[in-house]
Short mmCIF file of C-alpha atoms and ligand atoms in Angstrom, two decimals:
data_model
loop_
_atom_site.label_atom_id
_atom_site.label_comp_id
_atom_site.label_asym_id
_atom_site.label_seq_id
_atom_site.Cartn_x
_atom_site.Cartn_y
_atom_site.Cartn_z
CA PRO A 1 0.00 0.00 0.00
CA ASP A 2 2.46 2.60 -0.97
CA VAL A 3 3.25 4.08 -4.35
CA LEU A 4 -0.38 4.28 -5.46
CA ASP A 5 -1.48 5.97 -2.23
CA HIS A 6 1.39 8.39 -2.46
CA LEU A 7 0.35 9.31 -5.99
CA ARG A 8 -3.38 9.43 -5.19
CA ALA A 9 -2.80 11.86 -2.34
CA GLY A 10 -1.12 14.17 -4.82
CA GLU A 11 2.06 14.11 -2.76
CA GLY A 12 4.07 13.09 -5.78
CA ARG A 13 2.71 15.51 -8.35
CA ALA A 14 5.45 17.51 -9.94
CA GLY A 15 4.46 21.14 -9.67
CA ASP A 16 5.61 24.11 -11.70
CA GLY A 17 8.11 24.99 -9.01
CA VAL A 18 10.23 21.88 -9.22
CA GLY A 19 12.29 23.02 -12.16
CA LEU A 20 11.46 20.04 -14.32
CA ALA A 21 8.75 21.61 -16.48
CA THR A 22 10.94 21.46 -19.57
CA THR A 23 11.93 17.82 -18.99
CA PRO A 24 10.89 15.70 -21.99
CA ALA A 25 8.10 13.21 -21.28
CA ALA A 26 10.46 10.28 -21.71
CA GLU A 27 12.53 11.61 -18.86
CA PHE A 28 9.65 11.73 -16.42
CA TYR A 29 7.92 8.63 -15.13
CA ASP A 30 5.37 7.70 -12.51
CA LEU A 31 7.76 5.15 -11.11
CA VAL A 32 11.48 4.47 -11.34
CA VAL A 33 12.54 1.07 -10.00
CA ILE A 34 16.26 0.75 -9.19
CA GLY A 35 17.52 -2.82 -9.38
CA GLY A 36 16.47 -5.70 -11.60
CA GLY A 37 16.40 -8.60 -9.12
CA PRO A 38 13.19 -10.29 -7.96
CA ALA A 39 12.06 -7.25 -5.93
CA GLY A 40 12.63 -4.79 -8.77
CA LEU A 41 11.08 -7.08 -11.35
CA GLY A 42 8.10 -7.66 -9.05
CA ALA A 43 7.67 -3.91 -8.63
CA ALA A 44 7.96 -3.35 -12.39
CA VAL A 45 5.35 -6.02 -13.19
CA TYR A 46 2.86 -4.67 -10.66
CA GLY A 47 3.62 -1.01 -11.36
CA ALA A 48 3.23 -1.36 -15.11
CA SER A 49 0.19 -3.60 -14.78
CA GLU A 50 -1.45 -0.90 -12.62
CA GLY A 51 -0.94 1.52 -15.50
CA LEU A 52 2.00 3.43 -14.02
CA ARG A 53 4.62 4.72 -16.48
CA THR A 54 7.39 2.57 -15.13
CA VAL A 55 11.10 2.31 -15.85
CA LEU A 56 13.41 -0.23 -14.26
CA VAL A 57 17.12 0.57 -14.09
CA GLU A 58 19.65 -2.22 -13.63
CA ARG A 59 23.42 -1.74 -13.41
CA SER A 60 24.27 -5.06 -15.07
CA ALA A 61 21.69 -7.53 -16.38
CA THR A 62 18.33 -8.33 -14.80
CA GLY A 63 18.12 -11.32 -12.47
CA GLY A 64 19.98 -10.14 -9.38
CA GLN A 65 21.18 -12.77 -6.95
CA ALA A 66 18.30 -15.04 -7.89
CA GLY A 67 19.63 -15.08 -11.44
CA GLN A 68 22.80 -16.70 -10.05
CA SER A 69 20.94 -19.51 -8.36
CA SER A 70 21.26 -22.84 -10.14
CA ARG A 71 18.05 -24.14 -8.66
CA ILE A 72 15.47 -22.42 -6.50
CA GLU A 73 13.45 -25.16 -4.85
CA ASN A 74 11.34 -23.23 -2.36
CA TYR A 75 9.65 -20.67 -4.63
CA LEU A 76 5.90 -21.15 -4.60
CA GLY A 77 4.48 -22.97 -7.60
CA PHE A 78 7.64 -24.78 -8.73
CA PRO A 79 7.59 -28.17 -6.99
CA ASP A 80 10.47 -29.41 -9.13
CA GLY A 81 12.52 -26.23 -8.64
CA VAL A 82 13.36 -23.61 -11.22
CA SER A 83 16.64 -22.09 -12.28
CA GLY A 84 16.95 -18.51 -11.10
CA ALA A 85 17.85 -17.34 -14.58
CA GLN A 86 14.69 -18.89 -16.02
CA LEU A 87 12.48 -17.41 -13.32
CA THR A 88 13.86 -13.90 -13.61
CA ASP A 89 13.95 -13.95 -17.40
CA ARG A 90 10.26 -14.76 -17.42
CA ALA A 91 9.68 -11.92 -14.96
CA ARG A 92 11.61 -9.52 -17.20
CA ARG A 93 9.50 -10.48 -20.20
CA GLN A 94 6.35 -10.15 -18.12
CA ALA A 95 7.31 -6.64 -16.98
CA ALA A 96 8.09 -5.64 -20.57
CA LYS A 97 4.79 -7.11 -21.74
CA PHE A 98 2.94 -4.83 -19.33
CA GLY A 99 4.82 -1.88 -20.78
CA ALA A 100 7.61 -1.35 -18.26
CA GLU A 101 10.76 0.09 -19.80
CA ILE A 102 13.88 -1.80 -18.78
CA LEU A 103 17.30 -0.18 -18.86
CA THR A 104 20.28 -2.45 -18.30
CA ALA A 105 23.95 -1.62 -17.82
CA ARG A 106 22.94 1.68 -16.21
CA GLU A 107 24.16 2.25 -12.67
CA VAL A 108 22.34 4.69 -10.46
CA THR A 109 24.74 6.79 -8.41
CA ALA A 110 22.54 9.41 -6.78
CA LEU A 111 19.02 10.15 -5.65
CA GLU A 112 17.98 13.77 -5.41
CA VAL A 113 14.82 15.39 -4.11
CA ASN A 114 13.69 18.24 -6.31
CA GLY A 115 10.42 19.57 -4.88
CA ALA A 116 7.86 16.84 -5.47
CA ALA A 117 10.03 15.10 -8.04
CA ARG A 118 12.48 12.34 -7.24
CA VAL A 119 15.53 12.50 -9.51
CA VAL A 120 17.59 9.39 -10.18
CA ARG A 121 21.05 10.14 -11.51
CA PHE A 122 23.23 7.75 -13.52
CA SER A 123 26.99 7.31 -13.43
CA ASP A 124 27.35 9.33 -16.65
CA GLY A 125 25.60 12.32 -15.04
CA SER A 126 22.32 11.95 -16.95
CA ALA A 127 19.09 11.53 -15.00
CA VAL A 128 15.44 10.53 -15.03
CA ALA A 129 12.80 11.91 -12.71
CA ALA A 130 9.64 10.41 -11.30
CA HIS A 131 6.79 10.85 -8.88
CA SER A 132 7.96 7.73 -7.00
CA VAL A 133 11.06 5.58 -6.71
CA ILE A 134 11.45 2.02 -5.49
CA LEU A 135 14.91 1.06 -4.25
CA ALA A 136 15.41 -2.64 -4.99
CA THR A 137 19.18 -2.77 -5.06
CA GLY A 138 19.57 -5.99 -3.06
CA VAL A 139 22.93 -6.96 -1.65
CA SER A 140 26.38 -7.78 -2.98
CA TYR A 141 28.76 -10.49 -1.86
CA ARG A 142 31.27 -9.79 0.85
CA GLN A 143 34.84 -10.24 -0.27
CA LEU A 144 37.11 -12.78 1.39
CA ASP A 145 39.63 -10.89 3.47
CA ALA A 146 42.66 -13.15 2.89
CA PRO A 147 45.90 -12.24 1.09
CA GLY A 148 45.91 -13.20 -2.58
CA CYS A 149 42.13 -13.28 -3.02
CA ASP A 150 41.81 -9.80 -4.49
CA ASP A 151 44.45 -10.42 -7.16
CA LEU A 152 43.01 -13.79 -8.14
CA THR A 153 39.36 -12.75 -8.31
CA GLY A 154 38.06 -13.91 -11.67
CA CYS A 155 41.14 -16.14 -12.11
CA GLY A 156 40.11 -19.09 -9.97
CA VAL A 157 38.49 -17.10 -7.15
CA TYR A 158 34.82 -16.31 -7.75
CA TYR A 159 32.01 -14.61 -5.87
CA GLY A 160 28.54 -16.00 -6.52
CA SER A 161 29.25 -17.04 -10.09
CA ALA A 162 29.23 -20.82 -9.71
CA LEU A 163 26.74 -21.17 -12.52
CA THR A 164 28.75 -19.57 -15.25
CA GLU A 165 32.04 -21.22 -14.28
CA ALA A 166 30.61 -24.71 -13.77
CA PRO A 167 31.47 -26.13 -17.21
CA ALA A 168 35.14 -25.27 -16.70
CA CYS A 169 35.23 -27.16 -13.37
CA GLN A 170 34.34 -30.53 -14.91
CA GLY A 171 36.45 -33.32 -13.41
CA GLN A 172 38.33 -30.97 -11.07
CA ASP A 173 38.62 -30.31 -7.34
CA VAL A 174 36.54 -27.38 -6.22
CA TYR A 175 36.51 -25.43 -2.94
CA ILE A 176 33.47 -23.53 -1.73
CA VAL A 177 33.68 -21.11 1.18
CA GLY A 178 30.55 -20.54 3.26
CA GLY A 179 27.91 -22.42 5.20
CA ALA A 180 24.64 -20.83 4.10
CA ASN A 181 22.13 -21.89 1.45
CA SER A 182 23.88 -20.15 -1.41
CA ALA A 183 27.06 -22.14 -0.65
CA GLY A 184 25.06 -25.36 -0.34
CA GLN A 185 23.31 -24.83 -3.65
CA ALA A 186 26.59 -24.12 -5.37
CA ALA A 187 28.07 -27.29 -3.85
CA MET A 188 25.18 -29.39 -5.12
CA TYR A 189 25.34 -27.83 -8.56
CA LEU A 190 29.10 -28.11 -9.00
CA SER A 191 29.23 -31.65 -7.58
CA ARG A 192 27.48 -32.94 -10.69
CA GLY A 193 30.53 -32.29 -12.84
CA ALA A 194 33.45 -31.74 -10.48
CA LYS A 195 35.67 -34.55 -9.24
CA SER A 196 35.28 -33.33 -5.66
CA VAL A 197 33.72 -30.40 -3.84
CA THR A 198 35.03 -29.29 -0.44
CA LEU A 199 32.85 -26.96 1.61
CA LEU A 200 34.92 -24.81 3.97
CA VAL A 201 32.78 -23.75 6.91
CA ARG A 202 33.93 -21.55 9.78
CA GLY A 203 31.22 -22.83 12.18
CA GLU A 204 30.81 -26.20 13.90
CA SER A 205 28.46 -27.57 11.24
CA LEU A 206 25.98 -26.55 8.60
CA THR A 207 22.97 -26.93 10.86
CA ALA A 208 22.86 -23.37 12.12
CA SER A 209 23.14 -21.75 8.71
CA MET A 210 21.73 -24.03 5.98
CA SER A 211 18.25 -25.34 5.17
CA HIS A 212 17.60 -28.89 6.25
CA TYR A 213 16.82 -30.14 2.73
CA LEU A 214 20.19 -28.93 1.42
CA ILE A 215 22.12 -30.50 4.28
CA GLN A 216 20.44 -33.80 3.46
CA GLN A 217 21.33 -33.50 -0.22
CA ILE A 218 24.94 -32.70 0.66
CA GLU A 219 25.17 -35.66 3.02
CA GLU A 220 23.91 -37.93 0.26
CA SER A 221 26.46 -36.67 -2.27
CA PRO A 222 29.54 -38.92 -2.27
CA ASN A 223 31.87 -36.32 -3.77
CA ILE A 224 31.05 -33.46 -1.37
CA ARG A 225 33.10 -33.11 1.79
CA VAL A 226 32.40 -30.61 4.57
CA ARG A 227 35.37 -29.21 6.51
CA ALA A 228 34.02 -27.43 9.56
CA ARG A 229 35.98 -24.92 11.64
CA THR A 230 38.21 -24.18 8.63
CA VAL A 231 39.00 -20.85 6.99
CA VAL A 232 41.09 -19.70 4.05
CA GLU A 233 44.28 -18.07 5.27
CA GLU A 234 45.79 -17.22 1.88
CA ALA A 235 45.29 -17.82 -1.83
CA HIS A 236 48.39 -18.45 -3.97
CA GLY A 237 48.96 -18.44 -7.70
CA ASP A 238 50.81 -16.70 -10.47
CA GLY A 239 48.00 -15.06 -12.43
CA ARG A 240 45.69 -17.97 -11.66
CA LEU A 241 44.70 -19.75 -8.42
CA GLU A 242 47.01 -22.70 -7.75
CA ARG A 243 46.95 -23.34 -3.99
CA LEU A 244 45.13 -22.39 -0.81
CA THR A 245 46.43 -22.19 2.72
CA LEU A 246 43.69 -23.42 5.04
CA ARG A 247 43.65 -22.83 8.80
CA ASP A 248 41.96 -24.83 11.51
CA VAL A 249 40.12 -22.23 13.62
CA ASP A 250 40.55 -24.20 16.86
CA THR A 251 44.17 -25.38 16.67
CA GLY A 252 45.57 -22.67 14.40
CA GLU A 253 47.25 -25.36 12.31
CA THR A 254 47.64 -24.54 8.62
CA GLU A 255 47.76 -26.76 5.56
CA GLN A 256 48.37 -26.06 1.88
CA VAL A 257 46.12 -27.72 -0.70
CA ASP A 258 46.22 -27.63 -4.49
CA ALA A 259 43.20 -25.69 -5.71
CA GLN A 260 42.28 -24.24 -9.06
CA TRP A 261 38.71 -23.23 -8.19
CA MET A 262 37.32 -21.43 -5.18
CA PHE A 263 33.79 -20.04 -4.94
CA VAL A 264 33.06 -17.70 -2.06
CA PHE A 265 29.64 -17.23 -0.43
CA ILE A 266 30.29 -15.51 2.90
CA GLY A 267 27.36 -13.20 3.22
CA ALA A 268 26.46 -10.00 1.59
CA ALA A 269 26.12 -6.31 2.25
CA PRO A 270 23.90 -3.66 0.66
CA LEU A 271 25.77 -1.20 -1.53
CA THR A 272 23.84 1.85 -0.40
CA GLY A 273 26.63 4.37 0.18
CA TRP A 274 25.31 6.40 -2.75
CA LEU A 275 22.21 7.19 -0.66
CA ASP A 276 24.28 9.08 1.94
CA GLY A 277 22.51 12.23 3.02
CA THR A 278 19.16 11.29 1.51
CA VAL A 279 17.74 8.01 2.79
CA LEU A 280 18.09 6.74 6.38
CA ARG A 281 19.77 3.34 6.81
CA ASP A 282 20.58 1.05 9.70
CA GLU A 283 24.11 0.58 11.05
CA ARG A 284 24.86 -2.08 8.42
CA GLY A 285 23.65 0.06 5.53
CA PHE A 286 20.27 -1.59 5.03
CA ILE A 287 17.48 0.84 4.20
CA LEU A 288 14.97 1.67 6.93
CA ALA A 289 11.29 1.86 6.06
CA GLY A 290 7.82 2.32 7.54
CA PRO A 291 7.51 1.42 11.21
CA ASP A 292 11.30 0.94 11.53
CA LEU A 293 11.75 4.68 10.92
CA SER A 294 9.68 5.70 13.88
CA ALA A 295 10.32 3.26 16.67
CA ASP A 296 9.60 5.96 19.25
CA GLY A 297 6.31 6.94 17.59
CA ARG A 298 7.75 10.15 16.18
CA PRO A 299 8.34 10.95 12.52
CA PRO A 300 11.87 10.47 11.15
CA ALA A 301 14.03 13.60 11.09
CA GLY A 302 13.07 15.91 8.25
CA TRP A 303 9.73 14.18 7.56
CA GLU A 304 7.32 16.91 6.52
CA LEU A 305 4.03 15.11 5.90
CA ASP A 306 1.31 14.77 8.51
CA ARG A 307 1.08 11.06 7.89
CA PRO A 308 3.77 8.57 8.85
CA PRO A 309 5.72 6.69 6.20
CA TYR A 310 3.82 3.87 4.52
CA HIS A 311 4.97 0.39 5.32
CA LEU A 312 7.75 0.22 2.70
CA GLU A 313 8.33 3.96 2.44
CA THR A 314 11.76 5.30 3.37
CA SER A 315 12.62 8.51 5.20
CA VAL A 316 12.04 10.35 1.89
CA PRO A 317 8.33 10.51 0.99
CA GLY A 318 7.66 8.80 -2.31
CA VAL A 319 10.83 6.71 -2.14
CA PHE A 320 10.17 3.09 -1.24
CA VAL A 321 12.34 0.03 -0.63
CA ALA A 322 11.71 -3.61 -1.47
CA GLY A 323 13.64 -6.83 -1.09
CA ASP A 324 17.03 -7.65 0.39
CA ALA A 325 18.13 -4.01 0.62
CA ARG A 326 15.50 -3.36 3.27
CA SER A 327 16.52 -3.52 6.91
CA GLU A 328 15.37 -6.80 8.50
CA SER A 329 14.11 -8.23 5.20
CA ALA A 330 13.68 -11.99 4.82
CA LYS A 331 16.36 -12.52 2.12
CA ARG A 332 14.21 -14.81 0.02
CA VAL A 333 12.99 -14.65 -3.56
CA ALA A 334 9.34 -14.89 -2.55
CA SER A 335 9.56 -12.07 -0.01
CA ALA A 336 11.49 -9.86 -2.43
CA VAL A 337 8.85 -10.38 -5.12
CA GLY A 338 6.13 -9.86 -2.50
CA GLU A 339 7.61 -6.59 -1.31
CA GLY A 340 8.02 -5.38 -4.88
CA ALA A 341 4.33 -6.05 -5.42
CA MET A 342 3.31 -4.66 -2.05
CA ALA A 343 5.11 -1.40 -2.67
CA VAL A 344 2.63 -0.60 -5.47
CA THR A 345 -0.50 -2.22 -4.12
CA ARG A 346 -3.69 -0.26 -3.90
CA ARG A 347 -4.89 0.48 -0.36
CA PRO A 348 -8.67 0.32 0.09
CA PRO A 349 -10.14 3.80 0.61
CA GLY A 350 -11.31 4.74 4.10
CA PRO A 351 -10.01 6.28 7.28
CA ARG A 352 -6.66 5.14 8.50
CA THR A 353 -6.40 3.67 11.92
CA GLY A 354 -3.61 3.19 14.43
CA VAL A 355 -0.12 4.39 13.72
CA PRO A 356 -0.86 6.38 10.56
CA GLN A 357 -3.08 8.85 12.45
CA ARG A 358 -0.62 9.52 15.23
CA TYR A 359 1.40 11.99 13.22
CA ALA A 360 -1.54 14.07 12.02
CA GLY A 361 -0.77 17.61 13.03
CA ALA A 362 2.32 16.57 14.96
CA ALA A 363 4.89 17.27 12.29
C1 FAD B 1 23.37 -18.34 -5.18
C2 FAD B 1 22.09 -17.89 -4.51
C3 FAD B 1 21.08 -18.80 -4.31
C4 FAD B 1 19.88 -18.39 -3.71
N1 FAD B 1 18.88 -19.31 -3.56
C5 FAD B 1 17.69 -18.94 -3.04
C6 FAD B 1 16.62 -19.88 -2.94
O1 FAD B 1 16.75 -21.05 -3.30
N2 FAD B 1 15.44 -19.45 -2.44
C7 FAD B 1 15.25 -18.17 -2.03
O2 FAD B 1 14.14 -17.84 -1.63
N3 FAD B 1 16.25 -17.26 -2.10
C8 FAD B 1 17.46 -17.62 -2.59
N4 FAD B 1 18.49 -16.71 -2.66
C9 FAD B 1 18.25 -15.33 -2.17
C10 FAD B 1 17.50 -14.51 -3.23
O3 FAD B 1 18.11 -14.68 -4.48
C11 FAD B 1 17.47 -13.05 -2.82
O4 FAD B 1 16.79 -12.94 -1.59
C12 FAD B 1 16.76 -12.19 -3.87
O5 FAD B 1 17.41 -12.27 -5.12
C13 FAD B 1 16.71 -10.74 -3.42
O6 FAD B 1 16.13 -10.00 -4.44
P1 FAD B 1 16.33 -8.42 -4.57
O7 FAD B 1 15.64 -8.04 -5.83
O8 FAD B 1 15.95 -7.77 -3.31
O9 FAD B 1 17.90 -8.19 -4.70
P2 FAD B 1 19.01 -8.78 -5.73
O10 FAD B 1 18.60 -10.11 -6.23
O11 FAD B 1 20.29 -8.63 -5.00
O12 FAD B 1 18.95 -7.76 -6.94
C14 FAD B 1 19.39 -6.44 -6.82
C15 FAD B 1 19.72 -5.91 -8.20
O13 FAD B 1 19.97 -4.50 -8.11
C16 FAD B 1 21.05 -4.16 -8.95
N5 FAD B 1 21.66 -2.94 -8.43
C17 FAD B 1 22.29 -2.76 -7.24
N6 FAD B 1 22.69 -1.50 -7.10
C18 FAD B 1 22.32 -0.85 -8.24
C19 FAD B 1 22.47 0.51 -8.68
N7 FAD B 1 23.07 1.43 -7.93
N8 FAD B 1 21.97 0.84 -9.90
C20 FAD B 1 21.33 -0.09 -10.67
N9 FAD B 1 21.17 -1.40 -10.29
C21 FAD B 1 21.65 -1.75 -9.08
C22 FAD B 1 21.99 -5.37 -8.85
O14 FAD B 1 22.86 -5.43 -9.98
C23 FAD B 1 20.99 -6.52 -8.80
O15 FAD B 1 20.68 -7.02 -10.08
C24 FAD B 1 19.71 -17.06 -3.27
C25 FAD B 1 20.75 -16.16 -3.45
C26 FAD B 1 21.93 -16.56 -4.06
C27 FAD B 1 23.03 -15.58 -4.25
#
């Protein structure tokens, strides 16, 4: 219940005073969606299907993290699983079919508030403006902080790209770093072709961090080995990964192993630094929205409307967040899609109750 209410209340109407009167029509939209993962694609499908002039901006290609997943087995309606690339490609086509414009290879580097307009600026300095913006920028993989890894990234050390590299790993020994579902899925996927897959896990076991079904699949795979309490101390190689130094977390003992392939899945962080000074975020950089902005019952600093932020609305009226980039989000495809849809859902008319009325007149 967000973008449509914001527009209906006239809060997002660009007036004469916003300095955008001469902007060509193609540069002004009802809705700009930033990010082409499940949340952004969900928002684009629902925005365009509600008749909003919608543009989705993606810095690389659509799909997001989900597009990297070899097999998503817990997304509703796909009992046999679905590859993330297939799922998100269908979503892209669906958004386009409803009339959403999709820009790829365009990175957004700034968000500006210009009166009632929200201006989204690209890395080349050009911009589009809109009544509303949905931030669906997800998260990016954390880098492994061990000597050698930076230099060998893309040359034997990979972050979240198990799918594309899989054919080259046929018949070889593969190392995967991480104990969460993304690491488990990559292990299952790569184990089909690789000679062996070794999962390096810092914790005691996979139980605390991985879904039960994946643990079972891993246990049943003869060529997957789990090394708990083990971390990568250093990556070695002359232009290409050749060896890893592994360290036992408990004893401190190290060991060198031959390794040509290492895939790293050690968590992710939102890349939201470009929102500095505009949108409030939590201490880890995730974007705050709705009730999380006003834990003490007061409006967020600088909030000028006499209603509180809608559920997925950020500290800037008319700017919403959906998916993994949101503080305390579920980090699942279904919830990302759901939030993308929810951000543009129509709220039934009628008086508001509860929290929304508390701010009336208080701002
Ligand atoms: C390998 C893997 C397997 C997974 N498996 C499952 C699973 O089985 N089931 C499940 O439910 N979930 C799974 N997940 C999690 C799921 O994929 C994510 O929760 C989901 O993709 C989040 O969607 P999102 O749209 O919020 O963000 P993302 O998917 O992260 O998409 C964000 C998009 O925004 C773009 N972007 C970022 N910044 C900018 C910018 N400044 N300008 C323009 N574009 C930008 C990025 O390039 C990216 O395409 C998996 C994740 C991974 C990595």
